[in-house]
Coordinates of C-alpha atoms in Angstrom, one line a residue:
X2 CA -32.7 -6.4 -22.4
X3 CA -28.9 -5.8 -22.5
X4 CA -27.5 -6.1 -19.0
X5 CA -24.1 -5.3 -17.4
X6 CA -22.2 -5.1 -14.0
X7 CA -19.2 -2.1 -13.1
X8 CA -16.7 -2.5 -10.9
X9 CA -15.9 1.4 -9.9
X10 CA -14.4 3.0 -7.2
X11 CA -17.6 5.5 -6.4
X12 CA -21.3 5.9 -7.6
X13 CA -20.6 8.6 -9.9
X14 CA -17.9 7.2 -12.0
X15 CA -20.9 4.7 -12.3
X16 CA -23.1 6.8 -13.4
X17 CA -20.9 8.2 -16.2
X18 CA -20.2 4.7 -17.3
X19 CA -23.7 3.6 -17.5
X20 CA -24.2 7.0 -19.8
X21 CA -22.0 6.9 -21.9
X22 CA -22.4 3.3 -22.4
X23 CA -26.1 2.3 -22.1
X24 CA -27.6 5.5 -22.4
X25 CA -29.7 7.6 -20.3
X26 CA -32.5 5.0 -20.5
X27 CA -30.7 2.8 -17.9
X28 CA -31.9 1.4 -14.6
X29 CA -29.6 0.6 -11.7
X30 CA -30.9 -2.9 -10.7
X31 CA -28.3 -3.2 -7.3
X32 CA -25.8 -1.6 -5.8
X33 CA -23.5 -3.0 -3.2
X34 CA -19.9 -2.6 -1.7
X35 CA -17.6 -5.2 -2.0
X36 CA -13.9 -6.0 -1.7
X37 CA -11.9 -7.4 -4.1
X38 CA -8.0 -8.0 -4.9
X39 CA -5.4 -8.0 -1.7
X40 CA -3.1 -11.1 -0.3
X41 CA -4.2 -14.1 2.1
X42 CA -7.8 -11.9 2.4
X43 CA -5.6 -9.1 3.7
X44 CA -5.2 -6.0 2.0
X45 CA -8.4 -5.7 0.2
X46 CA -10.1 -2.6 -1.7
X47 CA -13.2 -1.3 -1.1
X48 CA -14.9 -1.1 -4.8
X49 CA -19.4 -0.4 -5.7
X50 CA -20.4 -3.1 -7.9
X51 CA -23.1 -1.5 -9.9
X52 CA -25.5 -3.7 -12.2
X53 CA -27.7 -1.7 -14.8
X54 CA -29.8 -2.6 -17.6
X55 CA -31.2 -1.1 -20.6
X56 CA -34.2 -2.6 -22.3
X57 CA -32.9 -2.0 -26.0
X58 CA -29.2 -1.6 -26.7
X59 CA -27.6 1.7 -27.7
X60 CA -24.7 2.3 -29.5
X61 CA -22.0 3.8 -27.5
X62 CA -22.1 7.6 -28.6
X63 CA -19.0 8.4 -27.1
X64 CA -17.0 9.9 -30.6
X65 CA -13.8 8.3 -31.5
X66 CA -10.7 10.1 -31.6
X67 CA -9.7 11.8 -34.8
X68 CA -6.7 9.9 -36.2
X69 CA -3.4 12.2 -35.8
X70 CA -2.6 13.2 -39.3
X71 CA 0.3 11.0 -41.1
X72 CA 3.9 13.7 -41.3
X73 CA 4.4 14.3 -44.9
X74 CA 8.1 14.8 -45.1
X75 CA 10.0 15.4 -48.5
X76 CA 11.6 13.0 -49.7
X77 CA 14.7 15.7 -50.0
X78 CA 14.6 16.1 -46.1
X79 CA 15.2 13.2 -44.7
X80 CA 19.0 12.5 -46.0
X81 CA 19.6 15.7 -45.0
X82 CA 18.0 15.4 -41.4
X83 CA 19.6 12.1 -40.9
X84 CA 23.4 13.4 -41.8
X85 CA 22.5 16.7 -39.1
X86 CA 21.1 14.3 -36.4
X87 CA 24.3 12.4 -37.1
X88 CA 27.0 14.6 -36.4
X89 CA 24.6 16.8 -34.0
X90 CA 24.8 13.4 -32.2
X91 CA 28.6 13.2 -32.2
X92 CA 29.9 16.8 -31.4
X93 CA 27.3 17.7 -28.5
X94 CA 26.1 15.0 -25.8
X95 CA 22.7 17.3 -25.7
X96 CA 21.5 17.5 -29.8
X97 CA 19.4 20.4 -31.7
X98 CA 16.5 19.8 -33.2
X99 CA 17.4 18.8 -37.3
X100 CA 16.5 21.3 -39.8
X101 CA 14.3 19.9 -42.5
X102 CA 14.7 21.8 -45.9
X103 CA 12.6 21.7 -48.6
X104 CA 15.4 22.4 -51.5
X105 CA 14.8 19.3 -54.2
X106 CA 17.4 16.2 -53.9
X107 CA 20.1 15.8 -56.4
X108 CA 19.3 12.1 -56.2
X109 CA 16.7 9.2 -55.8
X110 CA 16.7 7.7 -52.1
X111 CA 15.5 3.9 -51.4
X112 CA 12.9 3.6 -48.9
X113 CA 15.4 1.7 -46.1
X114 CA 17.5 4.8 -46.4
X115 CA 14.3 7.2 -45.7
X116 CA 13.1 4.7 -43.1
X117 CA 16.6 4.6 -41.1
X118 CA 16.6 8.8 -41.4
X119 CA 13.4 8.7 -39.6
X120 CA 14.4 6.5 -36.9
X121 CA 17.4 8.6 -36.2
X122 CA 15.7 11.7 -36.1
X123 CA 13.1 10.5 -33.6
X124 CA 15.7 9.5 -31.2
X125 CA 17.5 12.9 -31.3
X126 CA 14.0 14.3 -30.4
X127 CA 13.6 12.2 -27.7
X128 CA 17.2 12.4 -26.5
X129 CA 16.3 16.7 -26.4
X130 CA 13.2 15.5 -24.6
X131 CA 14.8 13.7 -21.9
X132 CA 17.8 16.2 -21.2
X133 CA 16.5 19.7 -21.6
X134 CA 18.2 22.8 -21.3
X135 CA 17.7 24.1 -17.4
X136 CA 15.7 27.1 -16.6
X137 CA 17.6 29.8 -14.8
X138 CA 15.8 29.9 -11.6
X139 CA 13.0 33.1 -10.8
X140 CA 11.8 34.6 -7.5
X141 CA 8.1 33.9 -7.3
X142 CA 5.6 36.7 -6.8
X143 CA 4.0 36.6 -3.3
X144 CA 0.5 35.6 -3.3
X145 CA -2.1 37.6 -2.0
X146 CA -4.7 35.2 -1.3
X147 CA -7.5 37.5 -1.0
X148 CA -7.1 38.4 -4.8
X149 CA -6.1 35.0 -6.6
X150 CA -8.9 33.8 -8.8
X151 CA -10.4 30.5 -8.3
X152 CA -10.0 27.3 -9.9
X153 CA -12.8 27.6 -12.1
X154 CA -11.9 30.9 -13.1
X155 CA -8.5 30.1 -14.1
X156 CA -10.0 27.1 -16.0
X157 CA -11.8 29.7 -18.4
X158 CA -8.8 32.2 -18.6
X159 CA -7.1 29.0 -19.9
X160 CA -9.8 28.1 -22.4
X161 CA -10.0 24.5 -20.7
X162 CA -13.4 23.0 -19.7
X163 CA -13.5 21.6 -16.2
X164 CA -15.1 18.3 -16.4
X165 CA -18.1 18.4 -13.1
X166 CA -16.2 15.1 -11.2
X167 CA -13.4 18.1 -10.8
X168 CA -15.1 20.9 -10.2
X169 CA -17.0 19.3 -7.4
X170 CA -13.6 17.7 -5.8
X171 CA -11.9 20.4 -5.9
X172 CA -14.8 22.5 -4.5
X173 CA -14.9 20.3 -1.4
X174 CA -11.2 20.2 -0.8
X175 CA -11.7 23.8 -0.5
X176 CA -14.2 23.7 1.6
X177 CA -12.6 21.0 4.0
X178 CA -9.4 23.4 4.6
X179 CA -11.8 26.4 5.1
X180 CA -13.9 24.8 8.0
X181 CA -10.6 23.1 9.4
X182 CA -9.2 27.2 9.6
X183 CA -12.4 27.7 10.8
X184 CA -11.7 25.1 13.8
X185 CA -8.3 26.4 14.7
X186 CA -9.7 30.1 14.5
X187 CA -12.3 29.1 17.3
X188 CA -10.3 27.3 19.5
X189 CA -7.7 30.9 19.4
X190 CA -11.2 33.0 20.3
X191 CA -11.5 30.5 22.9
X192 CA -8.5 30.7 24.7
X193 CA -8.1 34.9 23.3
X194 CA -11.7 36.7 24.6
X195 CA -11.0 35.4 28.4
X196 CA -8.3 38.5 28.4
X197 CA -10.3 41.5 26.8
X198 CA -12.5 43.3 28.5
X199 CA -15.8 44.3 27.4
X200 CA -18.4 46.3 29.0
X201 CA -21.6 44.6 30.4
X202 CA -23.9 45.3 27.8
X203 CA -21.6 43.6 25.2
X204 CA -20.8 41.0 27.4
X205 CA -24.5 39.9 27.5
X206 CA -25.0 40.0 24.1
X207 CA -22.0 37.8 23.4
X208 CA -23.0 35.4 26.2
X209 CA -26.4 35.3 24.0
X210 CA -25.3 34.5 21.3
X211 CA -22.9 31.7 22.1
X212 CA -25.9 30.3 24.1
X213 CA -27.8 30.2 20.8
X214 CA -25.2 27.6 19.7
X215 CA -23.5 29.9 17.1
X216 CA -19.6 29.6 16.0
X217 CA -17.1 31.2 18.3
X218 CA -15.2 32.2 15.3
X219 CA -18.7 33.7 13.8
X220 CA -19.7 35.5 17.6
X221 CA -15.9 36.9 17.6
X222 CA -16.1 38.7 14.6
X223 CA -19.6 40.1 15.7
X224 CA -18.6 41.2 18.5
X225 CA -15.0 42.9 17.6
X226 CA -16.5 44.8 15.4
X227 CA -19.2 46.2 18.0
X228 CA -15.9 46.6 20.0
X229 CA -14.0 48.8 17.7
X230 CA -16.8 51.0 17.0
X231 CA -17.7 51.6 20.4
X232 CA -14.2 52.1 21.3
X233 CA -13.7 54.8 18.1
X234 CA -17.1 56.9 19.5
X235 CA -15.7 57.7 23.2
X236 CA -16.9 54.4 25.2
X237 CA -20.1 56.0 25.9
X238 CA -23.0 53.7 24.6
X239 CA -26.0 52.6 26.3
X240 CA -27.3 49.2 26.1
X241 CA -29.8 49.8 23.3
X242 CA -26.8 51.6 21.2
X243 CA -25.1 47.8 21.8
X244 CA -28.1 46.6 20.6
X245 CA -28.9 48.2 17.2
X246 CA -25.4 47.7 16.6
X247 CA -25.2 43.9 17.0
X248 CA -28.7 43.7 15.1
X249 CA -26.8 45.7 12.1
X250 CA -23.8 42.7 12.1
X251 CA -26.6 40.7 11.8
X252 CA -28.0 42.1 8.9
X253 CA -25.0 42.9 7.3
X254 CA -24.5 39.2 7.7
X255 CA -27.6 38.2 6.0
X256 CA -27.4 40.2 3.1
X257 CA -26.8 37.9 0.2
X258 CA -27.6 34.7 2.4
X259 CA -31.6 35.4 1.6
X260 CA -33.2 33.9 -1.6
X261 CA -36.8 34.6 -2.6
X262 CA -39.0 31.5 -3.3
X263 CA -39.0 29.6 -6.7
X264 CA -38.1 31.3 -9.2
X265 CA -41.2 32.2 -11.8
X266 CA -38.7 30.3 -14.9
X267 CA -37.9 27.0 -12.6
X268 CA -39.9 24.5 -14.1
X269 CA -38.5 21.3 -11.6
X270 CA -37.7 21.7 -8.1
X271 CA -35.9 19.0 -6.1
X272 CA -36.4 18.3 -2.4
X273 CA -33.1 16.6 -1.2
X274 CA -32.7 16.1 2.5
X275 CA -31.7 13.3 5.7
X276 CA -34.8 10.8 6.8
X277 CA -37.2 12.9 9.1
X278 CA -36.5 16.5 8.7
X279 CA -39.8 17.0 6.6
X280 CA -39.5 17.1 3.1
X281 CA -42.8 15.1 1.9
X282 CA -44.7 17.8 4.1
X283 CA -42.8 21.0 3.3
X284 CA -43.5 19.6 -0.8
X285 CA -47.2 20.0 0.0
X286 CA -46.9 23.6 1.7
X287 CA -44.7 24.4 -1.4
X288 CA -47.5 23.3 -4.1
X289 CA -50.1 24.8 -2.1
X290 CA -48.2 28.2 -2.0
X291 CA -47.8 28.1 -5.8
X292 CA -51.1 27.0 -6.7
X293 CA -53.0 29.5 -4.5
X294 CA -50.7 32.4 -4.3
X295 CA -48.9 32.2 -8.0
X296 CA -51.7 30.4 -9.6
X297 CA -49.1 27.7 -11.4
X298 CA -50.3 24.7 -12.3
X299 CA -48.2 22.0 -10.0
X300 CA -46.9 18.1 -10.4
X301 CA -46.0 15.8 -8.0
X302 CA -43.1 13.3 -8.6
X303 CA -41.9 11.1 -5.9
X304 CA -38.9 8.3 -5.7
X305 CA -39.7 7.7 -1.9
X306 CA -40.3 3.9 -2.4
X307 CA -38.6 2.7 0.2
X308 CA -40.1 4.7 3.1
X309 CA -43.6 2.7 4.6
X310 CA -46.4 4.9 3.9
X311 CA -44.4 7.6 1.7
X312 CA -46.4 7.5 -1.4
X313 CA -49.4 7.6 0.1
X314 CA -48.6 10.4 2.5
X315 CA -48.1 12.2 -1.1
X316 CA -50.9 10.7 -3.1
X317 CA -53.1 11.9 -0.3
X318 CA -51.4 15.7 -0.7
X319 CA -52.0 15.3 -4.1
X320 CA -55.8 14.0 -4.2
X321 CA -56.5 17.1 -1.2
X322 CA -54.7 20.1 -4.0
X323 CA -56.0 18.1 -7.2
X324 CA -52.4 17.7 -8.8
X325 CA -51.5 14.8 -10.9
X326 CA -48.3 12.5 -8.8
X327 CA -45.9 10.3 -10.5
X328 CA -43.6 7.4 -9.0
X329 CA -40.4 7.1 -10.3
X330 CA -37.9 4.5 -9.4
X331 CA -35.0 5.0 -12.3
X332 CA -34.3 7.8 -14.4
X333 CA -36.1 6.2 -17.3
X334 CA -39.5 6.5 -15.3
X335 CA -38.1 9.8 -14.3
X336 CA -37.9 11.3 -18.1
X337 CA -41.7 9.0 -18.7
X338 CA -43.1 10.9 -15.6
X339 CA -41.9 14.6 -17.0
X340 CA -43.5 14.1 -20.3
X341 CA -46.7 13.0 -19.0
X342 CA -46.6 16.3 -16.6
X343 CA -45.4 18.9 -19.2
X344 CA -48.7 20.5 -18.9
X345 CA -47.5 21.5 -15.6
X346 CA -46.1 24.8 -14.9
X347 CA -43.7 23.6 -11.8
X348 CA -43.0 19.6 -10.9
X349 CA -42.0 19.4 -7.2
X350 CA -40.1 16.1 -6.8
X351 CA -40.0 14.0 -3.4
X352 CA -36.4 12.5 -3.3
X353 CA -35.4 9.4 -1.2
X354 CA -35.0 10.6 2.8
X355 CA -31.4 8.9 2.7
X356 CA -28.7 8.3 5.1
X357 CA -26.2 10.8 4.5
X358 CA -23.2 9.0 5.8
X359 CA -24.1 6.7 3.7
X360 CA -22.3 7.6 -0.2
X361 CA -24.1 5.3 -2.0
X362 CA -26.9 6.1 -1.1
X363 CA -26.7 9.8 -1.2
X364 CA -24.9 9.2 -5.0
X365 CA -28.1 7.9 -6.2
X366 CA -29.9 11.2 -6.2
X367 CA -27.2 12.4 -8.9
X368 CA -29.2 9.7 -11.8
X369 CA -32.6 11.2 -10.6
X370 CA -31.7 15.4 -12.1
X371 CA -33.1 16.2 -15.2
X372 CA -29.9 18.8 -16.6
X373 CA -31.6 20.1 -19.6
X374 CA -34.3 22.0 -17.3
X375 CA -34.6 25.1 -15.8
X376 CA -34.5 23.6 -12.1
X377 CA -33.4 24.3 -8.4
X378 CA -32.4 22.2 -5.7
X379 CA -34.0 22.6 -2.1
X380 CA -32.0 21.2 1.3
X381 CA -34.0 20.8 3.5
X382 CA -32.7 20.6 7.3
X383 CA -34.4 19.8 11.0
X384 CA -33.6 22.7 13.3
X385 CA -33.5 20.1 15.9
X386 CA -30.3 18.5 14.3
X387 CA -27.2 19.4 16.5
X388 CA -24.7 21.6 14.4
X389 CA -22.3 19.9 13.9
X390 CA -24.7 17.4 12.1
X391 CA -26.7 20.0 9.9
X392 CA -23.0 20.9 8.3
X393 CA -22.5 17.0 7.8
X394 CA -25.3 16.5 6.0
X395 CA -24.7 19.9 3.6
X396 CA -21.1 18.4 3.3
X397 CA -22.3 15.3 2.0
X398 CA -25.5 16.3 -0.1
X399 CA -23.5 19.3 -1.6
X400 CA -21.8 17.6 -4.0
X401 CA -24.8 17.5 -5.7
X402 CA -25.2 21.1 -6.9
X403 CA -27.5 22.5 -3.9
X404 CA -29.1 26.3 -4.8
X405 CA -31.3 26.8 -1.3
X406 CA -32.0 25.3 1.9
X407 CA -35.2 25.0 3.8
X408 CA -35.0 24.9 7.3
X409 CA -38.1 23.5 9.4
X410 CA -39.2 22.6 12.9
X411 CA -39.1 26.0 13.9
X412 CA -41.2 25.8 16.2
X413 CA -39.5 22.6 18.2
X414 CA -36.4 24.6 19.2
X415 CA -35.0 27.7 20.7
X416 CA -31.6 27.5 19.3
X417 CA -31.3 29.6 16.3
X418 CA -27.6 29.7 16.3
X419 CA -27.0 26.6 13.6
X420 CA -29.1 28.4 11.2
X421 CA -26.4 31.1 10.8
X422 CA -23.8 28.6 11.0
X423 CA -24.7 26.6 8.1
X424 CA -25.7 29.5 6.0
X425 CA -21.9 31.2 7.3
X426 CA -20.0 28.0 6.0
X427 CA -21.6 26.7 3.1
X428 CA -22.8 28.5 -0.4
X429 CA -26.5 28.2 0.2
X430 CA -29.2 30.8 0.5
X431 CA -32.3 30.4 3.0
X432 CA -35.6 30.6 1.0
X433 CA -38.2 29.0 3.3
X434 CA -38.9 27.9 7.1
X435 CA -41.6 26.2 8.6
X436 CA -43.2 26.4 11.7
X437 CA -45.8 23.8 12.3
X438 CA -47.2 21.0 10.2
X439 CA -50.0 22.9 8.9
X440 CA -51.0 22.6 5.0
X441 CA -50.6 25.1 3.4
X442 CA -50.4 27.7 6.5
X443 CA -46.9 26.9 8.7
X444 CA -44.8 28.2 5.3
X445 CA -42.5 31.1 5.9
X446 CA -41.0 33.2 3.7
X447 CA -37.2 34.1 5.7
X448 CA -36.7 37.8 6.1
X449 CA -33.5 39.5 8.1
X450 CA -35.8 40.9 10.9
X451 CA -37.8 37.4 11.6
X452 CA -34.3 35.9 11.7
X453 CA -33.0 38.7 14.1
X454 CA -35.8 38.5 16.3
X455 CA -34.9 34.8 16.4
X456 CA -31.7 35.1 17.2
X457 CA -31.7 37.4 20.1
X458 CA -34.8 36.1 21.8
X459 CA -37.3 38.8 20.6
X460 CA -39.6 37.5 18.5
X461 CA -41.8 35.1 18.4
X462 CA -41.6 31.8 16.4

């Protein structure tokens, strides 16, 4: 067994390391922080020391660079390229580039004369290099941010590949600066909507909403936009006009915020999520929808080892549907457990209920996805969770590559407004909900009226 330690700065340079080096049959035997350099015990750096192993050594695959090819200069140019770099050098303090010619010499050159050509022509290169010619100065076209293309997309207009480390970085950055906007845009709704006046009907329907927890910002918009229109129609709406026009904001909201269910090609599904929102419970719901309504044959992985009871709360699912289950515990079992299940039309896979403040630990989930399949991955998120830390935990588990959230508990709570706020900061589409603990029954399919109804108090949960 070939076994090594990494010193990195975060879990998935790790993970790239332990690739590229051991190969994807590597287990992560520890992970801790630790700090290391500084002066007097001052000063020190957080780093993740990493130890993996690999039970037979692989050759590192990563390929070697191609040697640059050697210049093949005539023998003919380099007299003449040292004479121009010469007196290039002695007539101008910023040199051209020397000519090289081609035309055949009239005599033999020795090799220290060639040698002491080249020498002198690098160093008028590099002279060029370090004093270049200035740029006249342009006025820059003004930016209209609405139409500038994103990062990504001017990666491929450039032909570049954007490595995924970047990708998701930058992403977040981007993200980060949106919600702080987002912040400031509240607190100017805050102090701005005490002035206008709006009728009573509209009044009540903003005070609704902001009761249902949802974003000022988010209830704002909404609600200047009812404003406007009932403005531009003569002021003469009744309440239910008010109403059908705030449940059309809200549809016109969820319109490419709803996802169907798994998708008939998605052979692996990941359940990612906090400790206690659900997930080992919503997994069994999800294989009993497929089995009985799709009639696909299901698999149940799980890496829940360190939970009490976990794998038995799932072996128990499993023995009740009559679907083979697989413990994992490194990404090695994780590729052993998929080939023994490729009879299986769909594997659901219980992930770790983790800490999400908590980067490590959260990081691990990255060695546990299988790329080279067709596969989604679920959040799933407590309705009960205050807002503020449902769009923590999609902060800190998007990193990951999320596709669709689940959101359960349903039925615990009367506050519907985080639901829209999650779904109104973050790139994630609402599949599922759940209201009850039920096998396979308290499984619900989201829909733009259910989530109305929700909203504005008339349905029923």
């Amino acid at each position: 067994m070939r076994v090594k330690r990494y010193v990195v700065d975060s879990m998935p340079d790790a993970m790239l390391s332990i690739r590229n080096e051991l190969g994807s049959e590597a287990v992560i035997l520890s992970t801790k922080e630790i700090k290391i350099g500084g002066f007097l015990g001052l000063f020190k750096k957080k780093k993740i020391e990493v130890v993996a192993a690999v039970e037979k050594a692989e050759k590192n695959n990563v390929p070697k660079k191609p040697a640059a090819p050697a210049m093949n200069i005539p023998r003919s140019a380099v007299p003449q390229a040292y004479q121009k770099a010469s007196s290039a050098s002695t007539t101008s303090s910023i040199p051209s580039v020397p000519s090289v010619s081609l035309e055949k010499p009239e005599e033999s050159r020795t090799f220290a004369e060639i040698a002491a050509a080249l020498s002198e022509a690098i160093n008028v290169q590099e002279s060029i290099a370090r004093h270049p010619e200035p740029v006249p100065e342009q006025k820059l076209p003004e930016l209209n941010l609405e139409d500038a293309p994103s990062v990504s997309a001017l990666y491929e207009s450039l032909g570049l590949e954007q490595s995924p480390e970047v990708a998701t970085a930058l992403e977040n950055d981007v993200l980060r600066e949106i919600r702080d906007m987002k912040l400031w845009m509240e607190r100017i709704a805050r102090q701005s909507s005490g002035g206008r006046e709006l009728p009573d009907s509209l009044q009540e329907l903003r005070d609704l909403l902001l009761e249902q927890e949802m974003d000022a910002v988010l209830v704002e918009e909404w609600i200047s936009n009812i404003s406007e229109r009932w403005v531009d129609e003569g002021r003469t709406w009744g309440p239910e006009k008010f109403m059908g026009s705030l449940k059309e904001q809200i549809d016109g909201f969820l319109t490419g915020r709803i996802a169907d269910g798994i998708a008939r090609d998605t052979q692996i599904v990941y359940i990612a999520g906090p400790t206690g929102v659900g997930k080992t419970t919503t997994i069994a719901k999800l294989a009993a929808e497929q089995l009985f309504k799709h009639g696909r044959k299901v698999g149940f992985i799980t890496s829940d080892t360190y939970r009490i009871s976990a794998v038995e709360q799932l072996r128990t699912y499993a023995a009740i549907l009559n679907v083979p289950l697989e413990v994992v515990q490194s990404p090695g079992d994780l590729q052993r457990a998929l080939f023994r299940l490729e009879s299986c039309d769909l594997v659901l896979m219980d992930t770790a209920g983790r800490n999400y403040r908590n980067d490590i630990l959260v990081a691990e989930l990255q060695s546990l996805l299988a790329k080279e399949l067709r596969s989604e991955t679920y959040l799933v998120l407590s309705l009960t969770s205050k807002s503020r830390d449902m769009k923590l935990i999609a902060e800190h588990f998007g990193r990951y590559r999320l596709d669709k959230v689940i959101f359960t508990k349903l039925d615990e709570t009367g506050s519907y407004g985080p639901l829209f706020n999650v779904l109104n900061d973050f790139p994630l589409t609402l599949s599922y909900m759940t209201d009850g603990q039920n096998v396979p029954d308290d499984l619900l399919m989201a829909t733009k009226g259910q989530l109305s109804e929700l909203l504005l108090g008339t349905g029923e949960t």
